[in-house]
Amino acid sequence: MKWLCSVGVAVSLALQPALAADPSGDRPLTPEARDAFVADLLTKMTVDEKIGQLRLISVGPDNPKEAIRDMIKEGQVGAIFNTVTRQDIRAMQDQVMQLSRLKIPLFFAYDVVHGQRTVFPISLGLASSFNLDAVKTVGRVSAYEAADDGLNMTWAPMVDVSRDARWGRISEGFGEDTFLTSQMGKTMVESMQGKSPADRYSVMTSVKHFAAYGAVEGGKEYNTVDMSAQRLFNDYMPPYKEALDAGSGGVMMALNSLNGAPAASDSWLLKDLLRGDWGFKGITISDHGAIKELIKHGTAADPEDAVRVAIKAGVDMSMADEYYSKYLPGLIKSGKVTMAELDDAARHVLNVKYDMGLFNDPYSHLGAKESDPQDTNAESRLHRDEARKVARESLVLLKNRLETLPLKKSGTIAVVGPLADSKRDIMGSWSAAGVADQSVTLLTGIKNAVGDNAKIVYAKGANVTDDKGIVDFLNQYEPAVVVDKRTPQAMIDEAVAAAKNADVVVAAVGEAQGMAHEASSRTDLILPQSQRDLIAALKATGKPLVLVLMNGRPLALVKEDQQADALLETWYAGTEGGNAIADVLFGDYNPSGKLPISFPRSVGQIPVYYSHLNTGRPYNPEKPNKYTSRYFDEANGPLYPFGFGLSYTTFTVSDVKLSSPTMKRDGKVTASVDVTNTGKRAGETVVQMYLQDVTASVSRPVKQLRGFDKVMLKPGETQTVSFPIDVEALKFWNQRMKYDAEPGTFNVFIGLDSARVKQGEFELQ
Ligand code: BGC
């Protein structure tokens, strides 16, 4: 399966049941019918009812269900999030339909980012699959399960490009690359929305966080973003644009300011660009409390001013603050906000409700009451097979000395590490309605794989961290990290004893999921000391050491790379994580994942990313020179480059062949290579095509991913992999903010990671 810059993605609707988009109502789901219906509805609404539509309320301790029900019947709520069962959702919709004046249905939303009940790998893991079919599976299953729970919208996909591993939310996105993120985000939108978000098993997406949240200064959460227009439009904007062009009905604002303007008060971003240049017709939603936060940002003087600024900037719906409800009535009265402005915002909300099919059937995602599941968390509601298949593809083999892996299903295996048997951590952050108890840990996965054929000895070996401050931070809101009360030495001793009696040691190390989440930025990227001590002790036993990494960001692993015989990056692999990891450890699945992000050697290298500019003094490791762009105390490149990942077999890539040395503006060239499986096992690999504009009016990246193709080859098999290139793949925003391709020489690089590539070139005329 090949994915290219200019190739559209057909969505597989394998999971799409054959239900019509318009189950019981008779309103056609066309923009014309919608506009007429909504225009008419607006004429019937009071100012308060219009304002009510703009309120998006989170059910929780501050807003218990009972209090919300009263507000609902008064028409003071437009949508609800954080309610995830059919019973609860039905009760709220009943309130509207039975007691409110105009019976405008609510919509229900949730953070379905990597699964709803079945938890798939975190997005960084999914990106490692370099497989858009895997994305489609995640999208379809997640939408299916979310819609089956009564939901209409998801706060996903998260397409914030990020090159700063200190930022905890890097785990939620698809990595450092613009093209890969665009492809993944767009495919997620298409697969979650299906033919129509009104379908029984589709949900509307809300792309987030607009814009450039992934570039917060210093990787510090909620921090400022300031960047050139060129970088913004060349590197950070395309994923949002592609996901919106794919038809996403919603977009969520970022919390950060961009070049001084917080998103919720940025009319250039929300009006000129989003609605003007990009022609977006859906709904804009502020992130949690973002309107309130305008005061602290310093772009609004007081609460009333924050509301005035936000609605004028183009924020339709206000998430989790009561400001719109409180202050809009007065602002309308005083004329500071016009009826037209209020109508615009209300219209956008009503439009998406219409598109969700809610005016045809407010219960379209609920069905009949009798059909509600007796047990919301029933096993039968999960999609374990799909989860296991996707999870296997998300695993990246970083090192495999002397073929330590795959392991034999015999002898004694010591399974150690603070994450080896953690049901919660393996799900990762934003695990939606996933139930930790239903997830398969590494220990269980290994036991399942070997059955009675091998002896498994388990020892925790260390706590995730011995730093009490960090444990308190992680356990601030809930008991997320269970601390073993034994001394660190006692735990290590137990693990070492287990290792000494084993043929091989498998150690699961990394981060508790709360370390790679919202509001979890780090200043360091090494493993916590407790785990480093454990690894050192295990290494000293002389037993083969396999490190299974569980983490939500690239870590600095120079030391572990030296210590381990094999290293497998597993991110947070989800409900079926343990089984999927065992599939790889024992060779039942040949690993095919590739890194969607560069792994730095140390935090000081950040940002380290493959698509950098060359500078006037590039560093050449073969001819080191003091006055070149480098750090004098560390090797220059990343420890593992973007696109890197090993297999249990080996592949070779031939020289690059080009169909023509020149390309006309309206023409095409095709670059191809022959890829051969030179090893003894069948396996998949990701062939990656990068382009470089060698000389242009501005400096261009040394290479940029422009196509990838995941191919399966039997031992000895060769396949020709071709990438057609057209002018669209060569365009960029120049100094005058003109988007175009400039004539001249282009390098084409093709390889199995971003660092080791074969090179060809052609001339754009
Ligand atoms: C996050 C969003 C999320 C929202 C609702 C916010 O804190 O930034 O990504 O969608 O909460 O849960």
PDB file of C-alpha atoms in Angstrom, residues 303-532:
ATOM      1  CA  PRO A 303     -14.731  38.317  31.997  1.00  0.00           C
ATOM      2  CA  GLU A 304     -17.174  40.322  29.926  1.00  0.00           C
ATOM      3  CA  ASP A 305     -14.371  41.578  27.745  1.00  0.00           C
ATOM      4  CA  ALA A 306     -13.095  37.998  27.290  1.00  0.00           C
ATOM      5  CA  VAL A 307     -16.480  36.992  25.936  1.00  0.00           C
ATOM      6  CA  ARG A 308     -16.656  39.975  23.605  1.00  0.00           C
ATOM      7  CA  VAL A 309     -13.155  39.296  22.303  1.00  0.00           C
ATOM      8  CA  ALA A 310     -13.720  35.544  21.845  1.00  0.00           C
ATOM      9  CA  ILE A 311     -17.020  35.719  20.014  1.00  0.00           C
ATOM     10  CA  LYS A 312     -15.787  38.502  17.768  1.00  0.00           C
ATOM     11  CA  ALA A 313     -12.647  36.483  17.043  1.00  0.00           C
ATOM     12  CA  GLY A 314     -14.830  33.612  15.878  1.00  0.00           C
ATOM     13  CA  VAL A 315     -15.100  31.158  18.787  1.00  0.00           C
ATOM     14  CA  ASP A 316     -18.507  29.527  18.370  1.00  0.00           C
ATOM     15  CA  MET A 317     -18.726  27.233  21.313  1.00  0.00           C
ATOM     16  CA  SER A 318     -17.301  27.771  24.754  1.00  0.00           C
ATOM     17  CA  MET A 319     -15.924  24.655  26.413  1.00  0.00           C
ATOM     18  CA  ALA A 320     -16.212  24.284  30.139  1.00  0.00           C
ATOM     19  CA  ASP A 321     -16.687  27.855  31.195  1.00  0.00           C
ATOM     20  CA  GLU A 322     -19.899  29.699  31.905  1.00  0.00           C
ATOM     21  CA  TYR A 323     -18.685  32.996  30.514  1.00  0.00           C
ATOM     22  CA  TYR A 324     -20.724  33.031  27.313  1.00  0.00           C
ATOM     23  CA  SER A 325     -23.913  32.264  29.238  1.00  0.00           C
ATOM     24  CA  LYS A 326     -23.165  34.865  31.864  1.00  0.00           C
ATOM     25  CA  TYR A 327     -21.974  37.765  29.805  1.00  0.00           C
ATOM     26  CA  LEU A 328     -23.424  37.476  26.331  1.00  0.00           C
ATOM     27  CA  PRO A 329     -26.920  38.651  27.344  1.00  0.00           C
ATOM     28  CA  GLY A 330     -25.506  41.977  28.581  1.00  0.00           C
ATOM     29  CA  LEU A 331     -23.167  42.319  25.635  1.00  0.00           C
ATOM     30  CA  ILE A 332     -26.046  41.832  23.203  1.00  0.00           C
ATOM     31  CA  LYS A 333     -28.146  44.335  25.096  1.00  0.00           C
ATOM     32  CA  SER A 334     -25.432  46.963  25.052  1.00  0.00           C
ATOM     33  CA  GLY A 335     -24.732  46.303  21.389  1.00  0.00           C
ATOM     34  CA  LYS A 336     -21.090  45.456  22.050  1.00  0.00           C
ATOM     35  CA  VAL A 337     -21.795  42.088  20.440  1.00  0.00           C
ATOM     36  CA  THR A 338     -24.230  42.190  17.544  1.00  0.00           C
ATOM     37  CA  MET A 339     -27.115  39.829  16.916  1.00  0.00           C
ATOM     38  CA  ALA A 340     -25.415  38.904  13.656  1.00  0.00           C
ATOM     39  CA  GLU A 341     -22.346  37.763  15.589  1.00  0.00           C
ATOM     40  CA  LEU A 342     -24.443  35.721  17.978  1.00  0.00           C
ATOM     41  CA  ASP A 343     -26.439  34.274  15.094  1.00  0.00           C
ATOM     42  CA  ASP A 344     -23.247  33.250  13.291  1.00  0.00           C
ATOM     43  CA  ALA A 345     -22.004  31.300  16.284  1.00  0.00           C
ATOM     44  CA  ALA A 346     -25.402  29.693  16.988  1.00  0.00           C
ATOM     45  CA  ARG A 347     -25.801  28.860  13.301  1.00  0.00           C
ATOM     46  CA  HIS A 348     -22.515  26.966  13.279  1.00  0.00           C
ATOM     47  CA  VAL A 349     -23.624  24.893  16.269  1.00  0.00           C
ATOM     48  CA  LEU A 350     -27.030  24.163  14.760  1.00  0.00           C
ATOM     49  CA  ASN A 351     -25.416  23.335  11.422  1.00  0.00           C
ATOM     50  CA  VAL A 352     -23.252  20.614  12.908  1.00  0.00           C
ATOM     51  CA  LYS A 353     -26.205  19.222  14.831  1.00  0.00           C
ATOM     52  CA  TYR A 354     -28.067  19.063  11.555  1.00  0.00           C
ATOM     53  CA  ASP A 355     -25.080  17.381   9.885  1.00  0.00           C
ATOM     54  CA  MET A 356     -25.007  14.867  12.725  1.00  0.00           C
ATOM     55  CA  GLY A 357     -28.565  13.969  11.793  1.00  0.00           C
ATOM     56  CA  LEU A 358     -29.863  15.019  15.198  1.00  0.00           C
ATOM     57  CA  PHE A 359     -32.795  16.987  13.820  1.00  0.00           C
ATOM     58  CA  ASN A 360     -33.934  13.845  12.063  1.00  0.00           C
ATOM     59  CA  ASP A 361     -33.442  11.639  15.053  1.00  0.00           C
ATOM     60  CA  PRO A 362     -32.033  12.982  18.332  1.00  0.00           C
ATOM     61  CA  TYR A 363     -31.609   9.372  19.450  1.00  0.00           C
ATOM     62  CA  SER A 364     -29.850   8.207  16.302  1.00  0.00           C
ATOM     63  CA  HIS A 365     -26.768   7.095  18.241  1.00  0.00           C
ATOM     64  CA  LEU A 366     -28.815   5.690  21.075  1.00  0.00           C
ATOM     65  CA  GLY A 367     -31.393   3.432  19.511  1.00  0.00           C
ATOM     66  CA  ALA A 368     -34.239   2.044  21.554  1.00  0.00           C
ATOM     67  CA  LYS A 369     -33.899   2.049  25.322  1.00  0.00           C
ATOM     68  CA  GLU A 370     -34.259  -1.731  25.424  1.00  0.00           C
ATOM     69  CA  SER A 371     -31.113  -2.066  23.334  1.00  0.00           C
ATOM     70  CA  ASP A 372     -28.894  -0.366  25.912  1.00  0.00           C
ATOM     71  CA  PRO A 373     -26.085  -2.685  26.982  1.00  0.00           C
ATOM     72  CA  GLN A 374     -26.643  -4.297  30.376  1.00  0.00           C
ATOM     73  CA  ASP A 375     -22.938  -4.042  31.034  1.00  0.00           C
ATOM     74  CA  THR A 376     -21.265  -1.071  29.441  1.00  0.00           C
ATOM     75  CA  ASN A 377     -17.855  -2.647  29.943  1.00  0.00           C
ATOM     76  CA  ALA A 378     -18.808  -6.058  28.613  1.00  0.00           C
ATOM     77  CA  GLU A 379     -15.982  -7.992  26.946  1.00  0.00           C
ATOM     78  CA  SER A 380     -18.210  -8.483  23.924  1.00  0.00           C
ATOM     79  CA  ARG A 381     -18.099  -4.749  23.229  1.00  0.00           C
ATOM     80  CA  LEU A 382     -14.335  -4.773  22.661  1.00  0.00           C
ATOM     81  CA  HIS A 383     -12.440  -5.230  19.399  1.00  0.00           C
ATOM     82  CA  ARG A 384      -9.420  -7.101  20.631  1.00  0.00           C
ATOM     83  CA  ASP A 385      -8.285  -8.572  17.321  1.00  0.00           C
ATOM     84  CA  GLU A 386      -8.110  -5.177  15.674  1.00  0.00           C
ATOM     85  CA  ALA A 387      -6.304  -3.748  18.697  1.00  0.00           C
ATOM     86  CA  ARG A 388      -3.676  -6.501  18.656  1.00  0.00           C
ATOM     87  CA  LYS A 389      -3.029  -6.175  14.929  1.00  0.00           C
ATOM     88  CA  VAL A 390      -2.590  -2.427  15.073  1.00  0.00           C
ATOM     89  CA  ALA A 391      -0.475  -2.624  18.226  1.00  0.00           C
ATOM     90  CA  ARG A 392       1.965  -5.079  16.620  1.00  0.00           C
ATOM     91  CA  GLU A 393       2.532  -2.645  13.798  1.00  0.00           C
ATOM     92  CA  SER A 394       3.244   0.199  16.200  1.00  0.00           C
ATOM     93  CA  LEU A 395       6.269  -1.464  17.815  1.00  0.00           C
ATOM     94  CA  VAL A 396       9.703  -0.306  16.750  1.00  0.00           C
ATOM     95  CA  LEU A 397      12.765  -2.510  17.112  1.00  0.00           C
ATOM     96  CA  LEU A 398      15.645  -0.156  17.863  1.00  0.00           C
ATOM     97  CA  LYS A 399      18.416  -2.621  18.549  1.00  0.00           C
ATOM     98  CA  ASN A 400      18.900  -6.359  18.218  1.00  0.00           C
ATOM     99  CA  ARG A 401      22.459  -7.397  18.984  1.00  0.00           C
ATOM    100  CA  LEU A 402      23.422 -10.848  17.742  1.00  0.00           C
ATOM    101  CA  GLU A 403      19.793 -11.669  17.105  1.00  0.00           C
ATOM    102  CA  THR A 404      18.838 -11.633  20.757  1.00  0.00           C
ATOM    103  CA  LEU A 405      15.291 -11.449  19.491  1.00  0.00           C
ATOM    104  CA  PRO A 406      13.124 -13.276  18.731  1.00  0.00           C
ATOM    105  CA  LEU A 407      13.139 -15.223  21.978  1.00  0.00           C
ATOM    106  CA  LYS A 408      12.540 -18.924  22.247  1.00  0.00           C
ATOM    107  CA  LYS A 409       9.402 -20.145  23.953  1.00  0.00           C
ATOM    108  CA  SER A 410      11.425 -22.342  26.294  1.00  0.00           C
ATOM    109  CA  GLY A 411      13.742 -22.171  29.294  1.00  0.00           C
ATOM    110  CA  THR A 412      13.319 -19.514  31.952  1.00  0.00           C
ATOM    111  CA  ILE A 413      12.453 -15.906  31.219  1.00  0.00           C
ATOM    112  CA  ALA A 414      12.715 -13.217  33.880  1.00  0.00           C
ATOM    113  CA  VAL A 415      10.146 -10.516  33.338  1.00  0.00           C
ATOM    114  CA  VAL A 416      10.957  -7.426  35.362  1.00  0.00           C
ATOM    115  CA  GLY A 417      10.425  -3.702  35.523  1.00  0.00           C
ATOM    116  CA  PRO A 418       7.908  -1.265  36.979  1.00  0.00           C
ATOM    117  CA  LEU A 419       5.829  -1.309  33.787  1.00  0.00           C
ATOM    118  CA  ALA A 420       5.855  -5.047  33.134  1.00  0.00           C
ATOM    119  CA  ASP A 421       2.579  -5.660  34.899  1.00  0.00           C
ATOM    120  CA  SER A 422       0.902  -2.268  34.895  1.00  0.00           C
ATOM    121  CA  LYS A 423      -2.551  -2.450  33.356  1.00  0.00           C
ATOM    122  CA  ARG A 424      -3.089   1.229  33.569  1.00  0.00           C
ATOM    123  CA  ASP A 425       0.144   2.482  32.082  1.00  0.00           C
ATOM    124  CA  ILE A 426      -0.015   0.359  28.961  1.00  0.00           C
ATOM    125  CA  MET A 427      -3.195   2.200  27.925  1.00  0.00           C
ATOM    126  CA  GLY A 428      -1.447   5.586  27.741  1.00  0.00           C
ATOM    127  CA  SER A 429      -3.011   8.955  28.359  1.00  0.00           C
ATOM    128  CA  TRP A 430      -6.474   9.915  27.057  1.00  0.00           C
ATOM    129  CA  SER A 431      -7.564   6.313  27.129  1.00  0.00           C
ATOM    130  CA  ALA A 432     -11.202   7.427  26.848  1.00  0.00           C
ATOM    131  CA  ALA A 433     -13.643   4.870  28.290  1.00  0.00           C
ATOM    132  CA  GLY A 434     -11.002   2.130  28.343  1.00  0.00           C
ATOM    133  CA  VAL A 435     -10.965   0.005  31.478  1.00  0.00           C
ATOM    134  CA  ALA A 436      -7.493  -0.727  32.841  1.00  0.00           C
ATOM    135  CA  ASP A 437      -8.584  -4.122  34.085  1.00  0.00           C
ATOM    136  CA  GLN A 438      -9.305  -5.200  30.528  1.00  0.00           C
ATOM    137  CA  SER A 439      -5.817  -4.428  29.278  1.00  0.00           C
ATOM    138  CA  VAL A 440      -3.199  -7.115  28.799  1.00  0.00           C
ATOM    139  CA  THR A 441       0.127  -6.338  30.445  1.00  0.00           C
ATOM    140  CA  LEU A 442       3.484  -7.454  29.122  1.00  0.00           C
ATOM    141  CA  LEU A 443       3.721 -10.107  31.837  1.00  0.00           C
ATOM    142  CA  THR A 444       0.336 -11.546  30.887  1.00  0.00           C
ATOM    143  CA  GLY A 445       1.143 -11.330  27.183  1.00  0.00           C
ATOM    144  CA  ILE A 446       4.367 -13.276  27.687  1.00  0.00           C
ATOM    145  CA  LYS A 447       2.591 -15.889  29.791  1.00  0.00           C
ATOM    146  CA  ASN A 448      -0.111 -16.209  27.134  1.00  0.00           C
ATOM    147  CA  ALA A 449       2.527 -16.675  24.450  1.00  0.00           C
ATOM    148  CA  VAL A 450       4.643 -19.346  26.126  1.00  0.00           C
ATOM    149  CA  GLY A 451       1.944 -21.321  27.909  1.00  0.00           C
ATOM    150  CA  ASP A 452       3.593 -24.264  29.647  1.00  0.00           C
ATOM    151  CA  ASN A 453       6.635 -24.243  27.375  1.00  0.00           C
ATOM    152  CA  ALA A 454       8.735 -21.832  29.394  1.00  0.00           C
ATOM    153  CA  LYS A 455       9.026 -20.739  33.000  1.00  0.00           C
ATOM    154  CA  ILE A 456       8.250 -17.097  33.706  1.00  0.00           C
ATOM    155  CA  VAL A 457       9.623 -15.410  36.805  1.00  0.00           C
ATOM    156  CA  TYR A 458       8.393 -11.921  37.596  1.00  0.00           C
ATOM    157  CA  ALA A 459       9.898  -9.219  39.781  1.00  0.00           C
ATOM    158  CA  LYS A 460       8.964  -5.554  39.729  1.00  0.00           C
ATOM    159  CA  GLY A 461      12.579  -4.537  40.312  1.00  0.00           C
ATOM    160  CA  ALA A 462      11.961  -0.834  40.850  1.00  0.00           C
ATOM    161  CA  ASN A 463       9.278   1.751  41.218  1.00  0.00           C
ATOM    162  CA  VAL A 464       8.749   3.969  38.190  1.00  0.00           C
ATOM    163  CA  THR A 465      10.548   6.630  40.161  1.00  0.00           C
ATOM    164  CA  ASP A 466      11.807   7.052  43.703  1.00  0.00           C
ATOM    165  CA  ASP A 467      11.327  10.793  43.497  1.00  0.00           C
ATOM    166  CA  LYS A 468       8.539  11.511  45.951  1.00  0.00           C
ATOM    167  CA  GLY A 469       7.773  14.860  44.372  1.00  0.00           C
ATOM    168  CA  ILE A 470       7.132  13.200  41.020  1.00  0.00           C
ATOM    169  CA  VAL A 471       5.048  10.425  42.569  1.00  0.00           C
ATOM    170  CA  ASP A 472       2.929  13.051  44.334  1.00  0.00           C
ATOM    171  CA  PHE A 473       2.544  14.898  41.061  1.00  0.00           C
ATOM    172  CA  LEU A 474       1.434  11.739  39.259  1.00  0.00           C
ATOM    173  CA  ASN A 475      -1.004  10.823  42.026  1.00  0.00           C
ATOM    174  CA  GLN A 476      -2.409  14.297  42.526  1.00  0.00           C
ATOM    175  CA  TYR A 477      -5.900  13.544  41.243  1.00  0.00           C
ATOM    176  CA  GLU A 478      -6.095   9.772  41.458  1.00  0.00           C
ATOM    177  CA  PRO A 479      -3.939   6.861  42.624  1.00  0.00           C
ATOM    178  CA  ALA A 480      -2.241   6.433  39.252  1.00  0.00           C
ATOM    179  CA  VAL A 481       1.111   5.078  40.393  1.00  0.00           C
ATOM    180  CA  VAL A 482       1.265   2.280  42.926  1.00  0.00           C
ATOM    181  CA  VAL A 483       4.391   2.563  45.021  1.00  0.00           C
ATOM    182  CA  ASP A 484       6.003  -0.619  46.261  1.00  0.00           C
ATOM    183  CA  LYS A 485       7.011   0.085  49.844  1.00  0.00           C
ATOM    184  CA  ARG A 486      10.122  -2.118  49.821  1.00  0.00           C
ATOM    185  CA  THR A 487      13.515  -0.456  49.659  1.00  0.00           C
ATOM    186  CA  PRO A 488      14.955   0.099  46.183  1.00  0.00           C
ATOM    187  CA  GLN A 489      17.745  -2.339  47.019  1.00  0.00           C
ATOM    188  CA  ALA A 490      15.344  -5.083  48.111  1.00  0.00           C
ATOM    189  CA  MET A 491      13.455  -4.748  44.841  1.00  0.00           C
ATOM    190  CA  ILE A 492      16.632  -4.826  42.785  1.00  0.00           C
ATOM    191  CA  ASP A 493      17.898  -7.832  44.710  1.00  0.00           C
ATOM    192  CA  GLU A 494      14.723  -9.743  43.912  1.00  0.00           C
ATOM    193  CA  ALA A 495      15.010  -8.857  40.213  1.00  0.00           C
ATOM    194  CA  VAL A 496      18.673  -9.801  40.083  1.00  0.00           C
ATOM    195  CA  ALA A 497      17.936 -13.157  41.705  1.00  0.00           C
ATOM    196  CA  ALA A 498      15.251 -13.765  39.092  1.00  0.00           C
ATOM    197  CA  ALA A 499      17.642 -12.737  36.318  1.00  0.00           C
ATOM    198  CA  LYS A 500      20.428 -15.005  37.552  1.00  0.00           C
ATOM    199  CA  ASN A 501      18.151 -18.021  37.314  1.00  0.00           C
ATOM    200  CA  ALA A 502      16.858 -17.087  33.887  1.00  0.00           C
ATOM    201  CA  ASP A 503      18.098 -17.556  30.329  1.00  0.00           C
ATOM    202  CA  VAL A 504      17.056 -14.073  29.334  1.00  0.00           C
ATOM    203  CA  VAL A 505      15.759 -10.933  31.024  1.00  0.00           C
ATOM    204  CA  VAL A 506      12.913  -8.862  29.615  1.00  0.00           C
ATOM    205  CA  ALA A 507      12.637  -5.534  31.422  1.00  0.00           C
ATOM    206  CA  ALA A 508       9.759  -3.111  30.865  1.00  0.00           C
ATOM    207  CA  VAL A 509      10.983   0.380  31.600  1.00  0.00           C
ATOM    208  CA  GLY A 510       9.980   3.910  30.731  1.00  0.00           C
ATOM    209  CA  GLU A 511       7.420   6.393  31.928  1.00  0.00           C
ATOM    210  CA  ALA A 512       4.187   6.054  33.865  1.00  0.00           C
ATOM    211  CA  GLN A 513       1.473   7.192  31.484  1.00  0.00           C
ATOM    212  CA  GLY A 514       0.919  10.348  33.539  1.00  0.00           C
ATOM    213  CA  MET A 515       4.438  11.464  32.649  1.00  0.00           C
ATOM    214  CA  ALA A 516       3.432  11.808  29.005  1.00  0.00           C
ATOM    215  CA  HIS A 517       0.112  13.589  29.171  1.00  0.00           C
ATOM    216  CA  GLU A 518      -1.391  17.052  29.233  1.00  0.00           C
ATOM    217  CA  ALA A 519       0.424  19.167  31.810  1.00  0.00           C
ATOM    218  CA  SER A 520       3.400  16.839  32.024  1.00  0.00           C
ATOM    219  CA  SER A 521       6.381  18.542  30.500  1.00  0.00           C
ATOM    220  CA  ARG A 522       9.827  17.330  31.506  1.00  0.00           C
ATOM    221  CA  THR A 523      13.209  19.046  31.596  1.00  0.00           C
ATOM    222  CA  ASP A 524      15.004  15.750  31.226  1.00  0.00           C
ATOM    223  CA  LEU A 525      14.503  12.824  28.905  1.00  0.00           C
ATOM    224  CA  ILE A 526      16.432  10.079  30.618  1.00  0.00           C
ATOM    225  CA  LEU A 527      14.842   7.196  32.488  1.00  0.00           C
ATOM    226  CA  PRO A 528      14.238   7.869  36.178  1.00  0.00           C
ATOM    227  CA  GLN A 529      17.214   6.909  38.351  1.00  0.00           C
ATOM    228  CA  SER A 530      15.359   4.015  40.031  1.00  0.00           C
ATOM    229  CA  GLN A 531      15.052   2.332  36.639  1.00  0.00           C
ATOM    230  CA  ARG A 532      18.602   3.153  35.590  1.00  0.00           C
TER     231      ARG A 532
END
